[in-house]
Coordinates of C-alpha atoms and ligand atoms in Angstrom, one line a residue:
M88 CA 36.8 12.6 7.1
T89 CA 33.0 13.0 7.2
I90 CA 30.6 10.1 7.5
Q91 CA 29.5 10.7 3.9
D92 CA 33.1 10.4 2.7
N93 CA 33.9 7.0 4.0
M94 CA 30.5 5.2 4.4
T95 CA 27.8 4.1 2.1
D96 CA 24.2 4.8 3.2
S97 CA 23.8 1.2 4.2
A98 CA 26.8 1.4 6.4
I99 CA 25.2 4.3 8.2
T100 CA 21.9 2.5 8.6
S101 CA 23.5 -0.7 9.9
K102 CA 25.0 1.2 12.8
P103 CA 22.9 0.3 15.8
V104 CA 20.2 2.9 16.4
A105 CA 20.3 4.0 20.0
L106 CA 16.5 4.2 20.3
P107 CA 13.9 1.8 21.6
D108 CA 12.1 2.0 18.3
A109 CA 14.8 0.2 16.2
Q110 CA 13.7 -2.8 14.0
T111 CA 15.9 -5.1 11.9
V112 CA 15.5 -5.6 8.2
T113 CA 14.9 -9.2 7.3
E114 CA 14.3 -9.1 3.5
V115 CA 14.7 -6.6 0.6
Q116 CA 13.5 -7.0 -3.0
H117 CA 13.9 -4.5 -5.8
Y118 CA 11.4 -4.3 -8.6
T119 CA 12.5 -1.4 -10.7
D120 CA 14.8 1.6 -10.3
R121 CA 11.8 3.3 -8.7
L122 CA 10.2 0.6 -6.5
F123 CA 11.2 -1.9 -3.8
R124 CA 9.8 -3.7 -0.8
F125 CA 11.4 -4.7 2.4
R126 CA 10.4 -6.7 5.5
C127 CA 11.5 -6.1 9.1
T128 CA 11.0 -7.4 12.6
R129 CA 7.7 -6.4 14.3
P130 CA 7.7 -4.9 17.8
Q131 CA 6.0 -7.3 20.1
S132 CA 3.7 -4.6 21.4
L133 CA 2.6 -3.4 18.0
R134 CA -1.1 -4.1 17.3
F135 CA -2.6 -2.6 14.1
R136 CA -5.6 -2.9 11.8
S137 CA -4.8 -4.1 8.3
G138 CA -4.6 -1.0 6.1
E139 CA -3.1 1.4 8.7
F140 CA 0.2 3.2 8.5
V141 CA 3.1 4.0 10.8
M142 CA 6.0 6.4 10.8
I143 CA 9.3 4.8 9.8
G144 CA 12.7 6.1 8.9
L145 CA 16.4 6.4 9.6
M146 CA 18.6 8.7 11.7
G147 CA 19.3 11.9 9.7
D148 CA 22.8 13.2 9.0
P149 CA 24.5 14.8 12.0
D150 CA 23.9 18.5 12.4
P151 CA 27.1 20.2 11.2
R152 CA 27.2 22.5 14.2
T153 CA 26.1 20.3 17.1
G154 CA 26.9 16.8 15.7
K155 CA 23.5 15.7 16.9
Q156 CA 21.3 13.3 14.8
K157 CA 17.6 13.5 14.5
P158 CA 15.3 10.8 13.1
L159 CA 14.1 11.3 9.6
L160 CA 10.6 9.8 9.5
R161 CA 7.8 9.4 6.9
A162 CA 4.3 7.8 6.9
Y163 CA 4.3 4.3 5.4
S164 CA 1.4 2.0 5.0
I165 CA 2.0 -1.4 6.5
A166 CA 1.8 -3.8 3.5
S167 CA 1.6 -6.9 5.6
P168 CA -1.6 -8.1 7.3
S169 CA -2.2 -7.6 11.0
W170 CA -1.6 -11.3 11.7
D171 CA 1.9 -11.5 10.2
E172 CA 4.8 -11.8 12.6
E173 CA 6.9 -9.5 10.5
L174 CA 6.2 -6.1 8.9
E175 CA 6.4 -5.4 5.2
F176 CA 6.7 -2.0 3.4
Y177 CA 6.5 -1.1 -0.3
S178 CA 8.4 2.0 -1.2
I179 CA 9.2 4.4 -4.0
K180 CA 12.9 5.4 -4.5
V181 CA 13.2 9.1 -5.1
Q182 CA 16.9 9.8 -6.0
D183 CA 16.9 13.2 -4.2
G184 CA 14.2 12.3 -1.6
P185 CA 15.6 12.9 1.9
L186 CA 14.5 9.5 3.2
T187 CA 14.0 7.2 0.2
S188 CA 17.3 8.1 -1.4
R189 CA 18.8 6.4 1.6
L190 CA 16.1 3.8 2.4
Q191 CA 16.6 2.2 -1.0
H192 CA 20.1 1.0 0.1
L193 CA 18.7 -1.0 3.0
K194 CA 20.3 -4.5 3.4
V195 CA 19.3 -7.5 5.5
G196 CA 20.5 -6.9 9.1
D197 CA 20.3 -3.1 8.9
Q198 CA 18.1 -1.2 11.4
I199 CA 15.3 1.2 10.7
I200 CA 13.3 3.3 13.2
L201 CA 9.6 2.4 13.5
R202 CA 7.2 4.4 15.7
P203 CA 4.7 1.8 16.9
K204 CA 1.6 4.1 16.7
P205 CA -0.5 2.9 13.8
V206 CA -3.3 5.1 12.3
G207 CA -5.2 5.5 9.1
T208 CA -8.6 5.6 7.4
L209 CA -8.2 2.6 5.1
V210 CA -9.7 0.2 7.6
H211 CA -12.8 -2.0 7.5
D212 CA -14.3 -0.2 10.5
A213 CA -14.6 3.0 8.4
L214 CA -17.0 1.5 5.9
L215 CA -20.7 0.5 6.2
P216 CA -21.5 -3.2 5.4
G217 CA -21.6 -3.8 1.6
K218 CA -21.4 -6.6 -1.0
R219 CA -18.6 -5.4 -3.4
L220 CA -15.4 -3.8 -2.1
W221 CA -13.2 -1.7 -4.5
F222 CA -9.6 -1.1 -3.8
F223 CA -8.4 1.8 -6.1
S224 CA -4.6 2.3 -6.2
T225 CA -1.9 3.9 -8.2
G226 CA 1.9 3.3 -7.8
T227 CA 2.9 2.6 -4.2
G228 CA -0.7 3.2 -3.2
F229 CA -1.1 -0.5 -3.6
A230 CA 0.6 -1.0 -0.2
P231 CA -2.4 -0.8 2.2
F232 CA -4.3 -3.2 -0.1
A233 CA -1.4 -5.7 0.0
S234 CA -2.3 -5.8 3.7
L235 CA -6.0 -5.9 3.3
L236 CA -5.9 -8.5 0.5
R237 CA -4.2 -10.8 3.1
E238 CA -6.7 -9.9 5.8
P239 CA -9.3 -12.7 6.4
Q240 CA -12.0 -10.1 7.3
T241 CA -11.9 -8.7 3.7
Y242 CA -13.3 -12.0 2.4
E243 CA -15.6 -12.6 5.3
D244 CA -17.3 -9.2 4.9
Y245 CA -17.6 -9.1 1.1
D246 CA -18.8 -11.3 -1.8
E247 CA -16.5 -9.6 -4.3
I248 CA -13.3 -7.6 -4.1
V249 CA -12.2 -5.5 -7.1
I250 CA -8.5 -4.3 -6.9
T251 CA -7.5 -1.7 -9.5
H252 CA -3.8 -0.8 -9.9
T253 CA -2.7 1.9 -12.4
C254 CA 1.0 2.3 -13.0
R255 CA 3.2 4.0 -15.6
D256 CA 4.5 0.7 -17.0
V257 CA 4.2 -3.1 -16.7
A258 CA 7.2 -3.6 -14.5
E259 CA 5.6 -1.3 -11.8
L260 CA 2.7 -3.7 -11.6
T261 CA 4.9 -6.6 -10.5
Y262 CA 4.6 -6.3 -6.7
G263 CA 0.8 -6.3 -6.9
A264 CA 0.6 -9.0 -9.5
E265 CA 2.9 -11.4 -7.6
L266 CA 1.1 -10.7 -4.3
I267 CA -2.3 -11.6 -5.8
E268 CA -0.9 -14.7 -7.5
G269 CA 0.6 -15.7 -4.1
L270 CA -2.8 -15.7 -2.4
K271 CA -3.8 -18.8 -4.4
T272 CA -1.2 -20.8 -2.5
D273 CA -1.4 -19.0 0.8
E274 CA -2.0 -21.9 3.2
L275 CA -3.3 -19.8 6.1
L276 CA -5.9 -17.9 4.1
N277 CA -7.0 -21.0 2.2
E278 CA -7.5 -22.8 5.5
L279 CA -9.1 -19.9 7.3
I280 CA -11.5 -18.7 4.6
G281 CA -11.9 -21.8 2.5
E282 CA -10.1 -23.0 -0.6
G283 CA -10.6 -20.9 -3.7
F284 CA -11.3 -17.8 -1.6
W285 CA -9.1 -15.8 -4.0
K286 CA -11.8 -16.3 -6.7
K287 CA -13.6 -13.4 -5.0
I288 CA -10.8 -11.1 -6.3
R289 CA -11.2 -9.3 -9.5
Y290 CA -7.7 -7.9 -10.4
Y291 CA -7.8 -4.9 -12.8
P292 CA -4.3 -3.7 -13.6
T293 CA -3.8 -0.8 -16.1
T294 CA -0.8 1.1 -17.5
T295 CA -0.6 4.6 -18.8
R296 CA 2.8 4.9 -20.4
E297 CA 3.6 1.4 -21.8
E298 CA 1.6 -1.0 -23.9
S299 CA -0.3 -3.6 -21.8
P300 CA -3.5 -5.6 -22.1
K301 CA -5.4 -2.7 -20.5
M302 CA -4.3 0.8 -20.9
G303 CA -5.5 4.1 -19.4
R304 CA -6.0 5.8 -16.1
I305 CA -8.7 4.1 -13.9
T306 CA -10.5 7.4 -13.7
T307 CA -11.0 7.5 -17.5
L308 CA -11.9 3.8 -17.6
L309 CA -14.6 4.3 -15.0
K310 CA -16.0 7.5 -16.6
D311 CA -16.3 6.0 -20.1
G312 CA -17.7 2.7 -18.7
T313 CA -14.9 0.5 -19.9
A314 CA -14.0 -0.8 -16.4
F315 CA -17.6 -1.8 -15.7
R316 CA -17.9 -3.5 -19.1
D317 CA -14.6 -5.4 -18.5
L318 CA -15.7 -6.5 -15.1
G319 CA -19.2 -7.5 -16.2
I320 CA -20.9 -5.0 -14.0
E321 CA -24.1 -4.3 -16.0
A322 CA -25.3 -1.2 -14.2
G323 CA -22.2 0.6 -15.6
R324 CA -21.8 2.4 -12.3
M325 CA -21.2 1.9 -8.6
D326 CA -24.2 1.6 -6.3
P327 CA -24.2 3.1 -2.8
A328 CA -26.5 0.3 -1.7
T329 CA -23.9 -2.4 -2.4
D330 CA -20.5 -0.9 -3.4
R331 CA -17.8 0.2 -0.9
A332 CA -14.4 1.6 -1.8
M333 CA -10.9 2.5 -0.5
I334 CA -8.7 4.8 -2.5
C335 CA -4.9 5.2 -2.2
G336 CA -2.8 7.1 -4.7
S337 CA -1.5 10.5 -5.6
M338 CA -3.3 13.6 -4.6
G339 CA -4.7 14.0 -8.1
L340 CA -6.0 10.5 -8.3
N341 CA -7.6 10.8 -4.9
L342 CA -9.4 14.0 -5.7
D343 CA -10.5 12.8 -9.2
L344 CA -11.8 9.5 -7.9
K345 CA -13.6 11.1 -4.9
E346 CA -15.5 13.2 -7.4
I347 CA -16.4 10.2 -9.6
L348 CA -17.6 8.2 -6.6
E349 CA -19.6 11.0 -5.2
G350 CA -21.2 11.3 -8.7
Y351 CA -22.5 7.7 -8.1
G352 CA -24.0 8.8 -4.8
L353 CA -21.3 7.3 -2.5
E354 CA -20.3 9.3 0.6
E355 CA -16.9 9.6 2.2
G356 CA -16.5 8.0 5.6
A357 CA -14.1 8.0 8.5
N358 CA -13.3 5.8 11.6
S359 CA -15.7 7.8 13.6
D360 CA -18.4 8.0 10.8
P361 CA -18.5 4.9 8.6
Q362 CA -19.8 5.5 5.1
H363 CA -19.4 4.2 1.5
F364 CA -15.7 5.0 0.8
V365 CA -12.5 6.2 2.4
V366 CA -9.4 7.9 0.9
E367 CA -5.7 8.1 1.8
K368 CA -2.7 9.7 0.1
A369 CA 0.1 7.3 -0.9
F370 CA 3.5 8.2 0.5
V371 CA 5.4 10.1 -2.2
G372 CA 8.9 11.1 -1.6
Ligands
LIG464 P1 -0.1 9.1 -16.0 O1 1.1 8.3 -16.5 O2 -1.1 9.4 -17.0 O3 0.4 10.3 -15.2 P2 3.1 8.1 -10.6 O4 4.1 7.0 -10.9 O5 3.4 9.4 -11.1 O6 2.8 8.1 -9.1 O7 1.7 7.6 -11.2 C1 1.2 6.3 -11.1 C2 0.0 6.2 -12.0 O8 -1.1 7.0 -11.6 C3 0.4 6.6 -13.4 O9 -0.1 5.6 -14.3 C4 -0.4 7.9 -13.6 O10 -0.8 8.1 -14.9 C5 -1.6 7.7 -12.7 N1 -2.2 8.9 -12.3 C6 -1.6 10.1 -11.9 N2 -2.5 11.0 -11.6 C7 -3.7 10.5 -11.8 C8 -5.0 11.0 -11.7 N3 -5.3 12.2 -11.3 N4 -6.1 10.2 -12.0 C9 -5.8 8.9 -12.4 N5 -4.6 8.4 -12.6 C10 -3.5 9.2 -12.3

């Protein structure tokens, strides 16, 4: 009998991984049939900057010829902040996706593989100082901002934070909406940054395929001025002197937004060359 015949995916993942990079799942929450989040233990040695990603995954199926198993790893933004003692990840479920088709069956106590080498461009160091910070996200592209929204430096460095999240339907906004609501009662952040720090946040959720208070792609809402009107930004555009941005979504979103921001005169930066905005592709499969 093969492994697939007599074991569920979670049974496979709960087998101890004979690798130094194994971490244990501590919490799992499903939002829709396409989205879930989970938390796991954090390797003691892991230091990262809020907004970075790591490679995570599971052992792949045994090679039919040799019986050997190789790790199946993908890049995942860490959704928890750098100070958190655990790690959080926000993931899509793709039914025929090599990793997420199995990852979606994770249960508390299962093990995942986590390579403790964080990297990424969505970090404060990659931006020049500014006054208003925009986080633009679609779908699971919200994940790095879930980290940065819980990072004290975000509020120390900026007067205002605009977080836009565009999803197909209302249920897909839940993770982000709950996270932002939770900041109001986050004891550590309220103590560290001052009560009411969360008033600096302007949350701008939009949907494209289901009726909601604000409909449309963020790209359209920027181009036709709606987003600026809704947010009370009189200039009707972003200003390279004061506005900074981080973008995380599908390839299409990233390219379209980059063009829009460059149209406002903003320049793309990197860790080695801080500028006005940075871009990263959300994990998709
Ligand atoms: P749409 O429904 O019009 O495709 P997905 O779930 O496929 O990752 O998409 C998440 C959200 O991102 C959807 O609301 C989708 O809108 C939107 N989206 C996809 N591509 C773009 C793009 N190029 N510009 C702006 N929004 C986009």
